[in-house]
PDB file of N, CA and C in Angstrom:
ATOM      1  N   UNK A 132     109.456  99.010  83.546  1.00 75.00           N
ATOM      2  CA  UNK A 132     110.080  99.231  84.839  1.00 75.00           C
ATOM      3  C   UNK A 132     111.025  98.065  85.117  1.00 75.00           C
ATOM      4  N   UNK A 133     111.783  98.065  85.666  1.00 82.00           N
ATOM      5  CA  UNK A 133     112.834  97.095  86.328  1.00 82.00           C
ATOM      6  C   UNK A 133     113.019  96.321  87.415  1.00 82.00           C
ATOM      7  N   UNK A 134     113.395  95.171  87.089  1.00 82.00           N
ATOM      8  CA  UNK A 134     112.900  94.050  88.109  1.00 82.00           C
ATOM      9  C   UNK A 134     113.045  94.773  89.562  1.00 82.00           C
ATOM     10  N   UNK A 135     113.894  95.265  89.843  1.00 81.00           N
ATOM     11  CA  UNK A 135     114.472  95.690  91.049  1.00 81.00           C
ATOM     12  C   UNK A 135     113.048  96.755  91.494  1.00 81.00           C
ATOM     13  N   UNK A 136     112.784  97.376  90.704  1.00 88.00           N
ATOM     14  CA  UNK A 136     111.855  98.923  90.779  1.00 88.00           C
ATOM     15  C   UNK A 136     110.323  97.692  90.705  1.00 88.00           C
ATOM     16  N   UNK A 137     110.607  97.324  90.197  1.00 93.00           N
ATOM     17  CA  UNK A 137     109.179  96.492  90.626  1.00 93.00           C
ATOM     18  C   UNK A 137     108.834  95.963  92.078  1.00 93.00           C
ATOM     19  N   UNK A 138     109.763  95.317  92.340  1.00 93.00           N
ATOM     20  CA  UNK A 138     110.005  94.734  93.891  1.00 93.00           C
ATOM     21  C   UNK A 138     109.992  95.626  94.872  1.00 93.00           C
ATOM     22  N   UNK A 139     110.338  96.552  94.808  1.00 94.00           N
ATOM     23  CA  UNK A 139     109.873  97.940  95.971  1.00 94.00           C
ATOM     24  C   UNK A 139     108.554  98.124  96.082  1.00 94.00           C
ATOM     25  N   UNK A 140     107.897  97.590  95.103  1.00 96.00           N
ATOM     26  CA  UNK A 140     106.173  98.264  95.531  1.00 96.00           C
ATOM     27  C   UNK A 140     105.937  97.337  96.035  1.00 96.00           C
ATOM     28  N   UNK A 141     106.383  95.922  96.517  1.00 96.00           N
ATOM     29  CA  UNK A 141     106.057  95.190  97.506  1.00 96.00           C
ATOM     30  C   UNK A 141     106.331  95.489  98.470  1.00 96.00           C
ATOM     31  N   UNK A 142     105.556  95.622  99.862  1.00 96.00           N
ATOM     32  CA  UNK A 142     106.063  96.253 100.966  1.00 96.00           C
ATOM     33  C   UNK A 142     105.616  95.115 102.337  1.00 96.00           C
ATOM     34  N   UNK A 143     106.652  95.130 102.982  1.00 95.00           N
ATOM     35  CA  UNK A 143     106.392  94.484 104.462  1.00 95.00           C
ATOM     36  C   UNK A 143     106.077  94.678 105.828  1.00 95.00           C
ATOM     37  N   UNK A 144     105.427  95.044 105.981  1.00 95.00           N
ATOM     38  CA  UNK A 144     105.219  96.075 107.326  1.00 95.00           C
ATOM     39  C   UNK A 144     104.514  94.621 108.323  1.00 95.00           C
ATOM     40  N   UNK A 145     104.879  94.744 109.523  1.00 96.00           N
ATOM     41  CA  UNK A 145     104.583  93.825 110.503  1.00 96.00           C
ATOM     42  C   UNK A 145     102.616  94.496 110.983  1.00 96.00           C
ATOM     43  N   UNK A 146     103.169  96.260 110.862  1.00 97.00           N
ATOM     44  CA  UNK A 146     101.421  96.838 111.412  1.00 97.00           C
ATOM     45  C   UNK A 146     100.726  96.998 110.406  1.00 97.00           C
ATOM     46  N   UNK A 147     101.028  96.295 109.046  1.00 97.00           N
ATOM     47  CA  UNK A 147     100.346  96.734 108.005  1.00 97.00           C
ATOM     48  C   UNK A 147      99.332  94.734 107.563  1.00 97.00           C
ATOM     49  N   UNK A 148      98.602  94.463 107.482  1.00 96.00           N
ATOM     50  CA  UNK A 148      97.656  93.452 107.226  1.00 96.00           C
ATOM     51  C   UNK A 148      98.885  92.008 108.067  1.00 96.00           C
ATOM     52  N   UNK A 149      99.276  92.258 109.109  1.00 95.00           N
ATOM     53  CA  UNK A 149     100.377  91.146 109.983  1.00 95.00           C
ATOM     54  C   UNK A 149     101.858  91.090 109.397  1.00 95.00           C
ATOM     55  N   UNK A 150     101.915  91.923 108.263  1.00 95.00           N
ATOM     56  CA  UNK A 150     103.628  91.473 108.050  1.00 95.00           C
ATOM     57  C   UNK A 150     103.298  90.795 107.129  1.00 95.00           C
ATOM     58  N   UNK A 151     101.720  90.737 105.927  1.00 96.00           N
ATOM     59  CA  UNK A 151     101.720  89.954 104.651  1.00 96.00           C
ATOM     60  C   UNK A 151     102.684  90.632 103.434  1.00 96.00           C
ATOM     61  N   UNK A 152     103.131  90.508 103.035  1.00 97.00           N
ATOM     62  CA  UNK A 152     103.717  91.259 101.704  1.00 97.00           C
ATOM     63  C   UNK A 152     102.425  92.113 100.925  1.00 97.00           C
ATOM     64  N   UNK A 153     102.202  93.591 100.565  1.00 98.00           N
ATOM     65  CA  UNK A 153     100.973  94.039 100.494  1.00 98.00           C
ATOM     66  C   UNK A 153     101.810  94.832  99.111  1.00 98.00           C
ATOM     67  N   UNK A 154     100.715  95.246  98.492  1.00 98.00           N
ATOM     68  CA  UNK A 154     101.181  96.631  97.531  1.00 98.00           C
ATOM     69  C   UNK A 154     101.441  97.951  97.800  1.00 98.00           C
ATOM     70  N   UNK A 155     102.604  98.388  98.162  1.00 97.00           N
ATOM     71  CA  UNK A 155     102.533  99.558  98.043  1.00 97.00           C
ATOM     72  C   UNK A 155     102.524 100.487  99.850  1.00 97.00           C
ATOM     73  N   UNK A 156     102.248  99.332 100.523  1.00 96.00           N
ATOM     74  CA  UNK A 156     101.792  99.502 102.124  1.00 96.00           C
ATOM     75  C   UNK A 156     100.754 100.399 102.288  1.00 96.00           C
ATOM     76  N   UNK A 157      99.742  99.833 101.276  1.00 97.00           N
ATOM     77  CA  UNK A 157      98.190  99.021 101.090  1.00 97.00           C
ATOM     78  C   UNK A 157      97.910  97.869 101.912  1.00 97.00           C
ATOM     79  N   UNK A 158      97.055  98.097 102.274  1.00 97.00           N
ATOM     80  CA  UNK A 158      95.847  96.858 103.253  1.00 97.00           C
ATOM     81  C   UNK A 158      95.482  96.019 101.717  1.00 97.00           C
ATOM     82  N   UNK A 159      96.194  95.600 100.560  1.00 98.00           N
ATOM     83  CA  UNK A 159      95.865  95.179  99.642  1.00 98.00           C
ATOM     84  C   UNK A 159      96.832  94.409  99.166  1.00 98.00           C
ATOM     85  N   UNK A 160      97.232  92.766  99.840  1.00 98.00           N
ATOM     86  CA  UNK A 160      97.861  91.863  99.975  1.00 98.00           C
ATOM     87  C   UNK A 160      98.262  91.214  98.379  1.00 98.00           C
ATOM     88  N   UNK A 161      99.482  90.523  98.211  1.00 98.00           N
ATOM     89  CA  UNK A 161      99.873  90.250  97.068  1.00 98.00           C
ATOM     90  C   UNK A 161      99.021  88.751  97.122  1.00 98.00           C
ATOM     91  N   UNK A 162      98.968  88.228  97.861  1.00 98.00           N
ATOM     92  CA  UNK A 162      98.163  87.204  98.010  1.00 98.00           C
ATOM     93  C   UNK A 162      96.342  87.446  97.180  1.00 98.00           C
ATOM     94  N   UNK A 163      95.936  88.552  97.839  1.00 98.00           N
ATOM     95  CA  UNK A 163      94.502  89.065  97.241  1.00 98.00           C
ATOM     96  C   UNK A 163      94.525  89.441  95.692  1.00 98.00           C
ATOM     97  N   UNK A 164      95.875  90.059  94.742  1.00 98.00           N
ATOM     98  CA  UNK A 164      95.931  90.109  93.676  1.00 98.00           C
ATOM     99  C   UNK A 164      96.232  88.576  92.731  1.00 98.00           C
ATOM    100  N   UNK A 165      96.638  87.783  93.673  1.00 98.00           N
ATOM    101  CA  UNK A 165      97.012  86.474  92.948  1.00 98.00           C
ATOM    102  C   UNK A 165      95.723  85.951  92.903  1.00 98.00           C
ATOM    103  N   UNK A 166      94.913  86.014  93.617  1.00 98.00           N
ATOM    104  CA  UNK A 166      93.323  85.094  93.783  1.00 98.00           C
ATOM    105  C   UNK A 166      92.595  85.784  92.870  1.00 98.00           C
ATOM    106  N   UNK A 167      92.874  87.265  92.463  1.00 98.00           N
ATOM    107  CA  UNK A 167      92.003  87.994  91.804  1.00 98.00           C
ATOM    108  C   UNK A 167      92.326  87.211  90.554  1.00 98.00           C
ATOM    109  N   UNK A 168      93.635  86.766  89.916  1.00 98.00           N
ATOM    110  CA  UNK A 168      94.132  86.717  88.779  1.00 98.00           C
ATOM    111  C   UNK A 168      93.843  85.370  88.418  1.00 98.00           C
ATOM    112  N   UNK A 169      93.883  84.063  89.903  1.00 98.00           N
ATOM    113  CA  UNK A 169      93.590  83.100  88.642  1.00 98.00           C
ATOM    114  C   UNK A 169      92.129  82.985  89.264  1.00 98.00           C
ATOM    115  N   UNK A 170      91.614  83.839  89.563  1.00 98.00           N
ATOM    116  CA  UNK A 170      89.822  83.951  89.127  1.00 98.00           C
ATOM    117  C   UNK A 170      89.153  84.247  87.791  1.00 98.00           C
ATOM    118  N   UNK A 171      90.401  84.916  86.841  1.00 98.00           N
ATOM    119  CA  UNK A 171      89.922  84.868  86.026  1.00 98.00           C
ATOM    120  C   UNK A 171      90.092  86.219  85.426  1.00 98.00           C
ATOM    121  N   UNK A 172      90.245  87.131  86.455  1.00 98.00           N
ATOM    122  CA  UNK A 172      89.812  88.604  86.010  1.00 98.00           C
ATOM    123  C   UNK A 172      91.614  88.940  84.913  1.00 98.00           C
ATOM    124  N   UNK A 173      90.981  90.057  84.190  1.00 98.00           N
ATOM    125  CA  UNK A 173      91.965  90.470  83.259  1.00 98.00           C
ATOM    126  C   UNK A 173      92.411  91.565  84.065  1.00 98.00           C
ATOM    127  N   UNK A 174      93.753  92.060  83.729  1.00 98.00           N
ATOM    128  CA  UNK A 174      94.540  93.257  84.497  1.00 98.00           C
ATOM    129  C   UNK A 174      93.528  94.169  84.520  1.00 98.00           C
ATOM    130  N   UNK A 175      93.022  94.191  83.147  1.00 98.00           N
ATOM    131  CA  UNK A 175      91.862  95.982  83.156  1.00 98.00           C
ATOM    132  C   UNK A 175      90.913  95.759  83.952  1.00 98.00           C
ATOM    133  N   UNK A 176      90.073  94.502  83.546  1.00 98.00           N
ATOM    134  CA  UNK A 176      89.455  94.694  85.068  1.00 98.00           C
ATOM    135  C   UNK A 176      89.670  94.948  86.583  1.00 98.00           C
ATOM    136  N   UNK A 177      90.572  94.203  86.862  1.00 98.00           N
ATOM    137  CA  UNK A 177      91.257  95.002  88.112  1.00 98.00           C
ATOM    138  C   UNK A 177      91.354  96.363  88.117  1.00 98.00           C
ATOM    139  N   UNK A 178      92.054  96.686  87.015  1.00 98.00           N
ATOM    140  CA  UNK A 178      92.725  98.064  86.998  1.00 98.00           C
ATOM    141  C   UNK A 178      90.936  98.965  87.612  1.00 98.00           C
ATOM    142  N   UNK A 179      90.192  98.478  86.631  1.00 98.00           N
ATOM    143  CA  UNK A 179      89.250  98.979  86.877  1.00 98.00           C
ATOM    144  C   UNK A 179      87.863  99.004  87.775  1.00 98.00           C
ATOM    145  N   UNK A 180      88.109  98.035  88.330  1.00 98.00           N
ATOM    146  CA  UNK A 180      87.271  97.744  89.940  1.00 98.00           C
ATOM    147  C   UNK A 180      88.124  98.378  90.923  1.00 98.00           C
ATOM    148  N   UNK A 181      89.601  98.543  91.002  1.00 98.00           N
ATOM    149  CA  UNK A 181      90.732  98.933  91.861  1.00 98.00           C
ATOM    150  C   UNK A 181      91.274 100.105  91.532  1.00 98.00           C
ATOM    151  N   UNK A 182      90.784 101.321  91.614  1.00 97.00           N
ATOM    152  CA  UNK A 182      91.480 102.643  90.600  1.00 97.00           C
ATOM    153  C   UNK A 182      92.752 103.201  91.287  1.00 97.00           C
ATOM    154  N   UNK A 183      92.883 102.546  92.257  1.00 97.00           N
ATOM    155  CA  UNK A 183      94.080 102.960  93.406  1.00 97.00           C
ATOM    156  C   UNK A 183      95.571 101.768  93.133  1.00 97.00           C
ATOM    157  N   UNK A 184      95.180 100.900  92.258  1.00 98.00           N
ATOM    158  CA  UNK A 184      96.256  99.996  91.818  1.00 98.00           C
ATOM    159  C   UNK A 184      96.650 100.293  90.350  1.00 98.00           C
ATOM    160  N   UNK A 185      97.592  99.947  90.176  1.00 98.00           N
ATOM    161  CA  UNK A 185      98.405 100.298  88.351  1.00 98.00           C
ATOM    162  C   UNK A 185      98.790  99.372  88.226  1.00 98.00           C
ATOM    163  N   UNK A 186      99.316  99.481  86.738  1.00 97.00           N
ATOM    164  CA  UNK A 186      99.656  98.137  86.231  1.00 97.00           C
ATOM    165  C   UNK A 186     101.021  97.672  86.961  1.00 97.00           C
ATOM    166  N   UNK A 187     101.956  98.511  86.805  1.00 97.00           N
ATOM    167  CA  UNK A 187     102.948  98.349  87.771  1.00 97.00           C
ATOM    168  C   UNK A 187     103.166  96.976  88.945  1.00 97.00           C
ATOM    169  N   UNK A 188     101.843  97.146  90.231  1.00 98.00           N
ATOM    170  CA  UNK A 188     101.194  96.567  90.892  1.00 98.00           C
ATOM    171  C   UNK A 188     101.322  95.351  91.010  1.00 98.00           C
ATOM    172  N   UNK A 189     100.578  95.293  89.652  1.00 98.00           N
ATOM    173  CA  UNK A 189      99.956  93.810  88.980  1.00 98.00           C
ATOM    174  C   UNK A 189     101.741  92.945  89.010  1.00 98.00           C
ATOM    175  N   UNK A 190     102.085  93.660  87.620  1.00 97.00           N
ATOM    176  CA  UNK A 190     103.584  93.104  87.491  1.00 97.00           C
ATOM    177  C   UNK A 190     104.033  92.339  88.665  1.00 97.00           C
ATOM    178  N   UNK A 191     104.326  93.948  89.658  1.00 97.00           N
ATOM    179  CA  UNK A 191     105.057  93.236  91.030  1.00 97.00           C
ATOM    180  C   UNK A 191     105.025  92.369  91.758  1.00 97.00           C
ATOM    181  N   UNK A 192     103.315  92.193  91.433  1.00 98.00           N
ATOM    182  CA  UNK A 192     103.156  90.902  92.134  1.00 98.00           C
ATOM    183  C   UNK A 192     103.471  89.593  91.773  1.00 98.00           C
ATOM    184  N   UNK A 193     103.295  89.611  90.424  1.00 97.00           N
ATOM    185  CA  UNK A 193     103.512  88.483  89.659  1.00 97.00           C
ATOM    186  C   UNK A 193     105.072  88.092  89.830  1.00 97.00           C
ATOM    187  N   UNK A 194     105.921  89.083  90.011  1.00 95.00           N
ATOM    188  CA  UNK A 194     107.287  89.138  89.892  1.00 95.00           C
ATOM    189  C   UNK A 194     107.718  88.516  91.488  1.00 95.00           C
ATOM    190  N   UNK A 195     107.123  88.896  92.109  1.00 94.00           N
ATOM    191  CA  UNK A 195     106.697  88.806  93.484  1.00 94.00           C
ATOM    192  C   UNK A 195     106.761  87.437  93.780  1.00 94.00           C
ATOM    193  N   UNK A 196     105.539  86.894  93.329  1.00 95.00           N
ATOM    194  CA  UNK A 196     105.330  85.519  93.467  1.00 95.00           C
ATOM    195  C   UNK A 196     106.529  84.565  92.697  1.00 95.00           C
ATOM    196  N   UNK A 197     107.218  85.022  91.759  1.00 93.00           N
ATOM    197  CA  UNK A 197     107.502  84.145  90.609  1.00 93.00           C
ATOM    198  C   UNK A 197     109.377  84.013  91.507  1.00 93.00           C
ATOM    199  N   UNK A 198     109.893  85.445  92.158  1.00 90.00           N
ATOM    200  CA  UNK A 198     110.725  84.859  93.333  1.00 90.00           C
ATOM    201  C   UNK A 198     110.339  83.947  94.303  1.00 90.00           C
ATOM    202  N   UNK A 199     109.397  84.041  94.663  1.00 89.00           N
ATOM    203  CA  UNK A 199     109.306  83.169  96.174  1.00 89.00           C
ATOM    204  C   UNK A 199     108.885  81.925  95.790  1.00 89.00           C
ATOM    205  N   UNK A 200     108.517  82.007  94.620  1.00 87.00           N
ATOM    206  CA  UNK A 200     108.710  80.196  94.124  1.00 87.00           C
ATOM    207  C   UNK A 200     109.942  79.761  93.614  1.00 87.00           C
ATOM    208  N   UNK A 201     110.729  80.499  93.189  1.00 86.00           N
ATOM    209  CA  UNK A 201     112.537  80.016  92.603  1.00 86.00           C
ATOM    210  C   UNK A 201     113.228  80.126  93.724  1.00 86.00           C
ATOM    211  N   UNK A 202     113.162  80.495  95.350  1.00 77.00           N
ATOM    212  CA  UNK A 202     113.635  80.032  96.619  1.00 77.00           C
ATOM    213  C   UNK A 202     113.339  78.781  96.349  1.00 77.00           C
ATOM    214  N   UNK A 203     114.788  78.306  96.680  1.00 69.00           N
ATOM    215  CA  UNK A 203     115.269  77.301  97.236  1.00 69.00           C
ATOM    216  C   UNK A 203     114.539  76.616  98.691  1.00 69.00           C
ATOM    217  N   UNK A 204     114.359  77.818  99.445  1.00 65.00           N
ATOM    218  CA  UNK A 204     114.065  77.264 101.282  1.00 65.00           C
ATOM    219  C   UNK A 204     112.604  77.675 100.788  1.00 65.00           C
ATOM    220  N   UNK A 205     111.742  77.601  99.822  1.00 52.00           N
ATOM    221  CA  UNK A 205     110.076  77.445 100.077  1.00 52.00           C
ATOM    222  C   UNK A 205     109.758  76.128 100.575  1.00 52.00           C
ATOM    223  N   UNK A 206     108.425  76.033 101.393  1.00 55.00           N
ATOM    224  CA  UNK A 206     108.052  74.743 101.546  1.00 55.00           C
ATOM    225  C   UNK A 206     106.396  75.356 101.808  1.00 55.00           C
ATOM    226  N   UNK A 207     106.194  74.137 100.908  1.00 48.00           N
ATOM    227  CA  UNK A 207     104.830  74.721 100.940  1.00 48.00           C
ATOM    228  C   UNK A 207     103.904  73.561 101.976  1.00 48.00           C
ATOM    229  N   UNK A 208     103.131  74.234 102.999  1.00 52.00           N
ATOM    230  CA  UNK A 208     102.562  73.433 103.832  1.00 52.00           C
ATOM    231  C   UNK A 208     100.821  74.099 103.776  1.00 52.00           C
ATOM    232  N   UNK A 209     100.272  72.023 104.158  1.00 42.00           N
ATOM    233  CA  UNK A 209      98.751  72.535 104.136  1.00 42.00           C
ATOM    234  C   UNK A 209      98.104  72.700 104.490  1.00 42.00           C
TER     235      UNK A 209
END
């Protein structure tokens, strides 16, 4: 799939979990797939505790995250 087509399954909704960036506009935050991932778990496991997420998903998020760290205006506060 394509960077662009990946980035659409990130979705922003203000009534959807506050306006977090979620999958799909899923109550299932890109934030909650990043914690899943460096916990340890492998995509299939996800895939397979989560039967409502695809690999796709996964990608986007990663793709997801991997923009909002090459912004320039991030600042990360603690």
């Amino acid at each position: 799939m394509a960077t662009q087509d990946l980035l659409t399954r990130i979705t922003i909704d203000a009534s959807i979990c506050k306006g977090k960036p979620t999958i799909r506009g899923m109550r299932f935050t890109v934030a909650q797939m990043l914690e899943l991932i460096a916990s340890g778990m492998t995509f299939n496991e996800i895939l397979a505790d989560y039967p409502y997420i695809r690999q796709d998903d996964i990608s986007a998020c990663l793709l997801y995250a991997s923009v909002m760290m090459n912004n320039k205006d991030f600042v990360l506060q603690y």
